[in-house]
Amino acid sequence: MSDPIGLDELSRRQFFRWAGIGAAAASLAACSSRPAREILPYAARPPELTPGKATFYATALVEDGLATGVLVETHEGRPTKIEGNPNHPASLGATRAIEQAAVMSLYDPQRMRAITDRGAPASWAAIERVLAAARANGGQGLHLVMEPTSSPIVIDQIASLRAMLPAARITFWSPFAARSSLVGHRRAFGRPVQAQLSLADADVIVALDAELMALPLGLAHARRIADRRRVVDARSKMNRLYAIETSYTTTGLAADHRFAVRPSELGRIATELLGELVAAGKASIEAPHANSSRAKWLTAIARDLVAASPRCAVIAGEQQPAEVHAVVAAINRALGSKCVGYTAPVVFEAGEPSHDLAPLVASLVRGEVTTLVICGGNPAYTAPALAKEIGNVEHAVYLGLYANETAAACRYRVPALHDLERWDIARAADGTLAVQQPMIEPLFGGRSTSELLGAVLGEPAIDARDRVVAAWPKLATVPLEQALARGAVPATAAPWIDVDVAWSEIAAIARTPVAATPAYELEIRPHPYLHDGRYANNPWLQELPDPITKLTWDNAAQLSSPTAHQLGVETGDLVTVSVDGRSLEVPAIVVPGQADGTITLYAGYGRRGEERIANGIGVAVMHWTSGAAVSLAATDRKRALAITQQHWQLEGRDELPTGSLAQLGSDAIFQAELKQQRGAQPTLLGANPQIGTPAKSQWAMSIDLTTCIGCSACVMACEAENNSPVVGRKQVLNSREMHWLRIDRYIAGDEIAVEPMTCQHCEKAPCEYVCPVEATTHSPDGLNEMTYNRCVGTRFCSNNCPYKVRRFNWFDLKQHSGLQVLGKNPDVTVRDRGVMEKCTYCVQRIRRAEIEAREADRDLRDGEVRTACQQVCPTEAIRFGSLTDPKSAVNEHRTRPHDYTVLHDQGTVPRTHYLARIKNRNPELG
Amino acid sequence: MTMRADDEILIGRPSDHAVNEQLLSTTWRPFTRGWKILFAVCGALTLLLFALIALTVLRGIGLWGNNIPNAWGFGIINFVWWIGIGHAGTFISAILLVLEQNWRTSINRFTEGMTLFAVMQAGLFPLLHLGRPWFAYWLFPYPSVMTTWPQVRSALPWDAAAVSTYFLVSLMFWYLGLVPDLAGLRDRAPTRRRRIIYGIFALGWRGSVNQWRHHKVAYMLLAGIATPLVLSVHSIVSLDFSITGLPGWHSTIFPPFFVAGAIFSGFAMVLTLIIPARRWFGLDNVITLRHFDLMAKMVLIMSWIATYSYISEMFLAWYSGEKFDMYQQLFYRPFGFYAWTFWTMIFCNCIVTQMLWSRRIRRNLKALWVLSILINLGMWLERFEIIVVSTSRDFLPSSWHVYLPTWVDLGILAGTLGFFGLLFLLFLRVIPFIPVAEIKQMRSEMVHEEAAA
Amino acid sequence: MHRAIGGMAALFPPWTNTAFRLGIIAIAGGLATAIVVPMVYARSPFATHVGQPILQPIAFDHRHHVKDDGIACLYCHEDAERGPYAGVPDTNRCMGCHAQIWNDSATLAPLRASARTGEPIHWQRVHSLPDFVYFDHSIHVTRGIACATCHGNVEEMAAVYQVAPLTMQWCVDCHRDPDAHVGPRNPPLRSLTHCSTCHR
């Protein structure tokens, strides 16, 4: 690996000079000969590698100690794209947007690059000396802060550390990691067990403030729920999902019934739900009945649960207090739910005192800590209580990816390894083992947690791979190579254990009187993409529109419109938010479906580290907690919000039909609407003289809006696969974002509905005939091709595109140099300034598959070509294939009664169809 | 028959010598202070224009306010507006010539000059608004090593062809008419240097009967060629919009609507320019109130055609029952975010013009001048309605977004005005902008008629 | 009128007529060349680089290796039938033979240096396509298109040079009617001329 610092700095500074010289050279060369260009073959090439062809390796990305298995696409040793690993229980072949963006953070040029001591370059030996000193008298005054972990290697090291340095203290900290659920379960069951869900056979699911994408194994849960919601026709059986939450989440989007409630109500609702079950004879304790305002729906839900039991589940989000989790656990037991089980915690000592921050803060305040070792995380930002204390510690060592707030507070900084650079072992939330293997040589040196712990223990340096090899025999019978190839070790999931509810405890909770609800309540959520701010320096995630608000590059206070009306504010007005004396100014954003009298703010913004992208975007709210009473005051100032979709209403345009299963069966009007929305069916290009003889494959897509939950993983996957540039807040404000795939969201009836929108590959494409230079044309296999190098940029095509899915390079948006260039997909042209671009149905994947099939003299198999958005989709809502194959999955979608096309009346004959959003309404609730 | 003096198109019957003195001398009279100030202002704006063009080419049209969905903005508005202005010139000099309207004589060169300079402004934009202007030549059919050709189904290659043809024909037509007067200048200009320069451009014109005969034929032929161009060019321009399916663009009425609008704005611009010019150069005897009266009538007619088009667009939107068109035409334009532009347009193009029913107004130059300015504004806004307002809200509300110009947009618009003015001021000083030879001819014809009468 | 003529005669002596005509011709001719010359240039070797031998860091002679030793193209350019790039063999491939034979020749010093240090040899590119063109060797080779069809008789070249212009026209000519250029194949070659065949 050449010195990346040199490379990066040089190219940033000198690009223009080089460009100039290059141009000159070219023009000179043109007179006599060609511009000189070199080929550098390997001296000794790796056997498994064919230049120009991608190789996939299995590894895992870890968040708060829990692994998500992924397959990493690498080109000549450069990771370029993340795919989900079908063998891994936490992925099932899908990922979230966050995993998709991991490549971007791997190549982030702002990662910490060198070991420093008070900012001056230092050596690893210096760090070892500091830690050696800390070993004196049993590690007195030595304190470690670690991220929650499930790595057997690290766990072993911790054990030996405790044995060797009994006086040393270890605290595990991550703001949104599983904590209150385990504490709650300790109360309910007497031991901190971890809930495990198997939603495959759940007929009724109630989510109490539980965002699917934020749950452990969230991807798997989303898949299991969706599998039960694939409507073939009106006779299909669906599960029923209730969402009870304060602000709209992806769960709310997926739900059949959604109820917006204040944070303070949720606890009460849990106990009342228990009360209803008691009434139904499912349990026998004192529990309150539903209060009148919500009696109607709460009793209906209870009846639905009882009817479905044991095939039902009640889920509570990690944001909820321990009591709620205790009650929910009791409810599931009362219902005898076989969809909710319990295992010993997968994360090391989860729910134990070592996961509590208070003792550490106390001893910091007392000045007992002489050496503080922080392995990863960013406590100075995520735990404000800690922030001011760290600075007073004499020897503070920080191991992290970025020079963030914590690094700033610590004397010694050690660059950490990115997940894609290291060896380790991690468990999925269900306990399944997976091995992390490096995809690339560490870009900036960098150390792993094990290495740092090794230094604390004074171990001799051990090669990271050897650690894994050494640890392996104790963990699994499967050979390591096999585990590496699969990416997960089967049958290593933690076994479910029997638990008994301590009803007295539950009764005690149920008895606690209702606290008075304040006028305005605060809700703090982890950001759907930035999480607790650890991903805030990733421009892809910063620019990815929020699933509901479509806000990018900013943090805004989400308000319901009645609340906004009370305050006399509208979207974009700055409001002063104050909680016990501390106040912030935030722009308001009005969101339908937000509980009245509440405001929701995301964590992860207002970073103050040295990361140039994260720094200064939005406000930091980590010192606040959900449920706090908050006072709001309007100001006369405004802040423009970079929202990618400003309109909520469909303005009477029936481009997003929604209905219930019952309506699909019996409602003639709805059926007629669907039939009419279907529009003209594909001609398979038979009669198109422009194109000539149609090809064997006729590509088409179908998107099931019943299972789409708007999580936006597809948008990120598309950006990663197709080298889409980031444009920044200012350009987003002028509607110049470059996402080929956007997720439209509208108010449909009493709910929010989403509709992924991208190039529809119309058979009669309006964009094609208006292009003066035929830069956009139709292929014999039904693709609407965009030839960037032919485009002169009249933008006529965009004007004539009814779907407005084309994107234009208003400026030179491509990176000419720097590390990120390494992450580009070499199979997709990086677009130049002044050319139009759009979704290509991932034509590079189609052509690659065709070539491989033809070289093997066989036909393409259905499902052999998968678009990036299809491959990443957690709920498998997207299907892609050829219409000429009668048995193809995409054709099957088209036989369903709720298949329709958008803007059918424009005569475009789109190749992308949709399955209408169908709900499984509870008859009692209409 | 005799007319009232103010109905004459030439007051008095000046001698050849008098005509020469009055009209040729405009080229060697000393510069007035007002002219110099105007010239300085236009010069400054021209510099601004070229600076902004350079900036745009270097950094990209992201400097403009355009976005998705508003992929076209000021660039195309200005293009359509300027090209439209040009049309009046060709209309007056070619069509009226073919129709033997001799009142055109005194103003035709003036308007042709205007056409030329307006088309030059217009010509900038198709090039400038491209994402990659350096590949503009791909719009023309030529045998390339890529074996690729322009797309004949698109309006834009035709547009490129139409505009360049239009420019060339206008240039030749204008120059041909100019030759005899250049000869005149060659023979009368005060200094030898001027006489040589004029002499070169006079192409050795002697005014022999033979030359006159050829001149007449060629002039008529070019008029014949130019006549259909008046209709074809702006029809093709209108196709840039009407071949699409966009609500507000997708309309079969566009070609005639655009041609009328073009002539409308063109006559307005003629008035804007000629009223002060007449005053400064004291040409009351050659450009008479009758000229203004006739032009004002043309304006009134065109105003009504425009009004009719507006009404029919709205009516058809309602009559078709097409939800997208109805939203655009009946709700968004009159009551949406850009409503004020719509109503200003209606006021300028349909309402104030009704004053022209009154003969007094038609012959009140101050009133006419103010009116002409309003019409220029109104016609610019009409293009704004069509281009920006239509694109900013089309089919799917998810993609709706407003368009707001940047300082670069405004600068370029102002710059073209300056550049146009600059060229026009030069024109006024270096070339006799009233066709001397034709005036003499017209005079002698009139004298003969009167003698006969 | 008479005075006018006199005046003009004084201004312009007779030779100006000729000068004037020549001027007109010059302008017309200039315009013509301005259009024609670039078209000619684009097709000329100056632009296409056809027939310009490229010097390499090691004076590798295909004539010797292919004609004399009878080594097949794919022995060294093995990726041509596996992947998009034909590629240049890695140092080890060369050392396979040259560890034994000519292992002390001065010419091969750079090769041995590369084998020693692991630093690649900086070969000079002969055939280069724009980055927006996705040409795939393997599909052409497996369809039975001979290397020489595009690369010419490399075994006759001391230093390799380009024989085909590699213009889009040249690609498309063959893609329009493959049989006419490379003869019929079984299974028959498809005529692929849509844009995404090469541009993605």
XYZ file of N, CA, C and O in Angstrom, chain A residues 114-195:
328
model
N -2.583 8.935 12.527
C -1.321 8.641 13.223
C -1.525 8.685 14.728
O -2.423 9.363 15.231
N -0.692 7.944 15.432
C -0.695 7.980 16.894
C -0.125 9.324 17.332
O 0.907 9.770 16.821
N -0.836 10.009 18.233
C -0.313 11.300 18.698
C -0.374 11.386 20.216
O -1.166 10.711 20.871
N 0.506 12.210 20.760
C 0.553 12.527 22.182
C 0.444 14.034 22.285
O 1.347 14.757 21.868
N -0.684 14.524 22.789
C -0.974 15.963 22.792
C -0.770 16.549 21.393
O -0.130 17.584 21.203
N -1.235 15.841 20.391
C -1.163 16.359 19.020
C 0.167 16.118 18.338
O 0.261 16.180 17.117
N 1.220 15.818 19.104
C 2.528 15.569 18.482
C 2.634 14.088 18.116
O 2.151 13.240 18.876
N 3.248 13.789 16.967
C 3.385 12.383 16.574
C 4.033 11.551 17.681
O 4.973 12.010 18.328
N 3.485 10.375 17.926
C 4.038 9.499 18.964
C 4.105 8.081 18.413
O 3.564 7.786 17.350
N 4.793 7.213 19.154
C 4.956 5.837 18.678
C 4.043 4.909 19.469
O 3.590 5.238 20.569
N 3.783 3.731 18.910
C 3.007 2.699 19.613
C 3.713 2.348 20.914
O 3.070 2.143 21.957
N 5.050 2.360 20.887
C 5.820 2.040 22.099
C 5.451 3.007 23.224
O 5.276 2.599 24.384
N 5.281 4.270 22.854
C 4.936 5.270 23.875
C 3.619 4.885 24.551
O 3.497 4.897 25.781
N 2.652 4.489 23.719
C 1.362 4.068 24.274
C 1.573 2.864 25.198
O 1.073 2.827 26.328
N 2.373 1.901 24.719
C 2.627 0.703 25.536
C 3.225 1.107 26.878
O 2.859 0.583 27.936
N 4.136 2.072 26.867
C 4.738 2.520 28.134
C 3.660 3.056 29.064
O 3.582 2.688 30.240
N 2.797 3.914 28.521
C 1.737 4.496 29.358
C 0.912 3.386 30.004
O 0.662 3.383 31.221
N 0.553 2.394 29.180
C -0.311 1.329 29.691
C 0.454 0.451 30.687
O -0.102 -0.012 31.684
N 1.740 0.262 30.409
C 2.559 -0.537 31.327
C 2.548 0.126 32.713
O 2.326 -0.525 33.744
N 2.723 1.461 32.689
C 2.712 2.199 33.964
C 1.388 1.978 34.695
O 1.337 1.822 35.912
N 0.310 1.908 33.925
C -1.024 1.782 34.532
C -1.204 0.427 35.193
O -2.095 0.235 36.021
N -0.355 -0.544 34.822
C -0.496 -1.881 35.419
C -0.020 -1.907 36.874
O -0.285 -2.858 37.597
N 0.684 -0.842 37.286
C 1.227 -0.823 38.653
C 0.119 -1.041 39.681
O -1.051 -0.742 39.424
N 0.475 -1.569 40.838
C -0.426 -1.987 41.916
C -1.840 -2.346 41.460
O -2.802 -1.629 41.683
N -1.878 -3.489 40.752
C -3.159 -4.125 40.409
C -4.061 -3.293 39.528
O -5.267 -3.488 39.510
N -3.473 -2.342 38.831
C -4.291 -1.548 37.911
C -5.106 -0.508 38.635
O -6.124 -0.037 38.130
N -4.652 -0.126 39.830
C -5.337 0.926 40.577
C -5.387 2.198 39.720
O -4.372 2.593 39.135
N -6.570 2.775 39.585
C -6.695 4.025 38.827
C -6.775 3.816 37.323
O -6.886 4.768 36.569
N -6.705 2.565 36.904
C -6.874 2.269 35.467
C -8.346 2.005 35.186
O -8.985 1.226 35.901
N -8.857 2.691 34.186
C -10.276 2.500 33.855
C -10.423 2.389 32.353
O -9.822 3.172 31.617
N -11.149 1.365 31.926
C -11.387 1.196 30.487
C -12.843 1.489 30.163
O -13.737 1.105 30.921
N -13.063 2.209 29.060
C -14.412 2.389 28.525
C -14.439 1.717 27.167
O -13.656 2.055 26.294
N -15.295 0.727 27.034
C -15.343 -0.028 25.782
C -16.741 0.019 25.206
O -17.715 0.286 25.902
N -16.815 -0.244 23.902
C -18.134 -0.430 23.291
C -18.617 -1.820 23.659
O -17.808 -2.724 23.878
N -19.940 -2.010 23.761
C -20.449 -3.354 24.027
C -19.840 -4.328 23.020
O -19.632 -3.972 21.863
N -19.524 -5.529 23.463
C -18.859 -6.458 22.563
C -19.410 -7.870 22.717
O -19.921 -8.226 23.778
N -19.335 -8.631 21.635
C -19.676 -10.051 21.710
C -18.500 -10.889 21.213
O -18.631 -12.088 21.000
N -17.349 -10.243 21.030
C -16.192 -10.938 20.471
C -15.557 -11.852 21.507
O -15.071 -11.375 22.532
N -15.564 -13.170 21.262
C -14.939 -14.093 22.234
C -13.498 -13.715 22.532
O -13.024 -13.860 23.659
N -12.799 -13.204 21.525
C -11.400 -12.820 21.732
C -11.321 -11.735 22.790
O -10.622 -11.855 23.802
N -12.096 -10.672 22.594
C -12.060 -9.551 23.544
C -12.532 -10.021 24.914
O -11.934 -9.686 25.937
N -13.562 -10.867 24.926
C -14.096 -11.333 26.213
C -13.015 -12.082 26.982
O -12.792 -11.835 28.177
N -12.282 -12.956 26.286
C -11.165 -13.654 26.954
C -10.176 -12.646 27.527
O -9.772 -12.741 28.696
N -9.807 -11.660 26.711
C -8.821 -10.673 27.176
C -9.325 -9.960 28.423
O -8.585 -9.751 29.377
N -10.650 -9.621 28.414
C -11.209 -8.932 29.586
C -11.084 -9.824 30.815
O -10.635 -9.390 31.890
N -11.407 -11.106 30.630
C -11.307 -12.045 31.761
C -9.885 -12.032 32.320
O -9.670 -11.817 33.524
N -8.895 -12.191 31.431
C -7.519 -12.256 31.951
C -7.116 -10.905 32.520
O -6.352 -10.834 33.490
N -7.658 -9.830 31.959
C -7.332 -8.501 32.497
C -7.839 -8.388 33.928
O -7.137 -7.956 34.836
N -9.084 -8.842 34.125
C -9.655 -8.750 35.486
C -8.849 -9.610 36.450
O -8.613 -9.239 37.605
N -8.412 -10.768 35.942
C -7.614 -11.648 36.806
C -6.296 -10.976 37.161
O -5.853 -10.977 38.316
N -5.688 -10.344 36.168
C -4.343 -9.799 36.347
C -4.374 -8.465 37.074
O -3.535 -8.196 37.936
N -5.374 -7.638 36.757
C -5.452 -6.305 37.364
C -6.789 -6.147 38.080
O -7.699 -5.492 37.578
N -6.938 -6.756 39.241
C -8.245 -6.741 39.921
C -8.756 -5.326 40.208
O -9.955 -5.093 40.243
N -7.835 -4.381 40.358
C -8.280 -3.021 40.723
C -8.769 -2.230 39.513
O -9.391 -1.179 39.678
N -8.438 -2.722 38.310
C -8.860 -1.995 37.102
C -10.369 -2.122 36.925
O -10.968 -3.102 37.374
N -10.952 -1.122 36.327
C -12.413 -1.129 36.123
C -12.720 -1.040 34.635
O -12.023 -0.363 33.874
N -13.757 -1.744 34.214
C -14.178 -1.701 32.808
C -15.643 -1.293 32.736
O -16.484 -1.810 33.482
N -15.933 -0.308 31.877
C -17.308 0.112 31.657
C -17.623 -0.029 30.174
O -16.796 0.322 29.336
N -18.797 -0.598 29.885
C -19.230 -0.699 28.487
C -20.248 0.389 28.225
O -21.195 0.553 29.017
N -20.034 1.137 27.140
C -20.956 2.242 26.902
C -21.272 2.418 25.425
O -20.365 2.468 24.579
N -22.551 2.480 25.121
C -23.023 2.945 23.817
C -24.451 3.428 24.036
O -25.261 2.695 24.595
N -24.735 4.662 23.663
C -25.968 5.299 24.147
C -27.247 4.534 23.812
O -28.169 4.486 24.613
N -27.288 3.907 22.644
C -28.552 3.284 22.245
C -28.475 1.766 22.230
O -29.332 1.088 21.663
N -27.437 1.215 22.857
C -27.328 -0.246 22.908
C -28.366 -0.801 23.875
O -28.882 -0.086 24.733
N -28.658 -2.105 23.718
C -29.664 -2.740 24.572
C -29.263 -2.611 26.045
O -28.195 -3.076 26.445
N -30.075 -1.916 26.828
C -29.787 -1.792 28.259
C -31.092 -1.930 29.038
O -31.312 -2.890 29.768
N -32.028 -1.026 28.747
C -33.227 -1.012 29.595
C -34.028 -2.301 29.385
O -34.652 -2.811 30.325
N -33.981 -2.886 28.189
C -34.745 -4.129 27.989
C -34.224 -5.207 28.940
O -34.999 -5.903 29.593
N -32.906 -5.292 29.059
C -32.353 -6.347 29.927
C -32.653 -6.058 31.382
O -33.025 -6.954 32.149
N -32.558 -4.784 31.759
C -32.896 -4.420 33.142
C -34.360 -4.767 33.406
O -34.712 -5.379 34.421
N -35.202 -4.436 32.426
C -36.624 -4.751 32.568
C -36.851 -6.236 32.718
O -37.609 -6.701 33.589
N -36.153 -7.016 31.903
C -36.330 -8.469 31.969
C -35.802 -9.004 33.304
O -36.334 -9.968 33.851
N -34.748 -8.356 33.816
C -34.285 -8.788 35.147
C -35.430 -8.638 36.150
O -35.698 -9.516 36.965
N -36.169 -7.518 35.989
C -37.285 -7.308 36.920
C -38.379 -8.345 36.685
O -38.954 -8.883 37.622
N -38.641 -8.640 35.430
C -39.758 -9.539 35.121
C -39.403 -10.997 35.402
O -40.231 -11.769 35.862
N -38.180 -11.353 35.111
C -37.805 -12.775 35.185
C -36.749 -13.055 36.233
O -36.315 -14.203 36.386
N -36.227 -12.011 36.875
C -35.201 -12.236 37.879
C -33.809 -12.365 37.293
O -32.831 -12.521 38.022
N -33.704 -12.356 35.979
C -32.363 -12.413 35.363
C -32.393 -11.614 34.051
O -33.430 -11.580 33.378
N -31.271 -10.971 33.708
C -31.260 -10.115 32.506
C -31.185 -10.953 31.236
O -30.097 -11.237 30.742
N -32.320 -11.422 30.763
C -32.320 -12.203 29.526
C -32.617 -11.283 28.337
O -33.123 -10.176 28.513
N -32.273 -11.773 27.189
C -32.471 -10.985 25.968
C -33.631 -11.572 25.189
O -33.730 -12.780 25.024
N -34.532 -10.710 24.747
C -35.688 -11.198 23.975
C -35.248 -11.585 22.572
O -34.412 -10.929 21.971
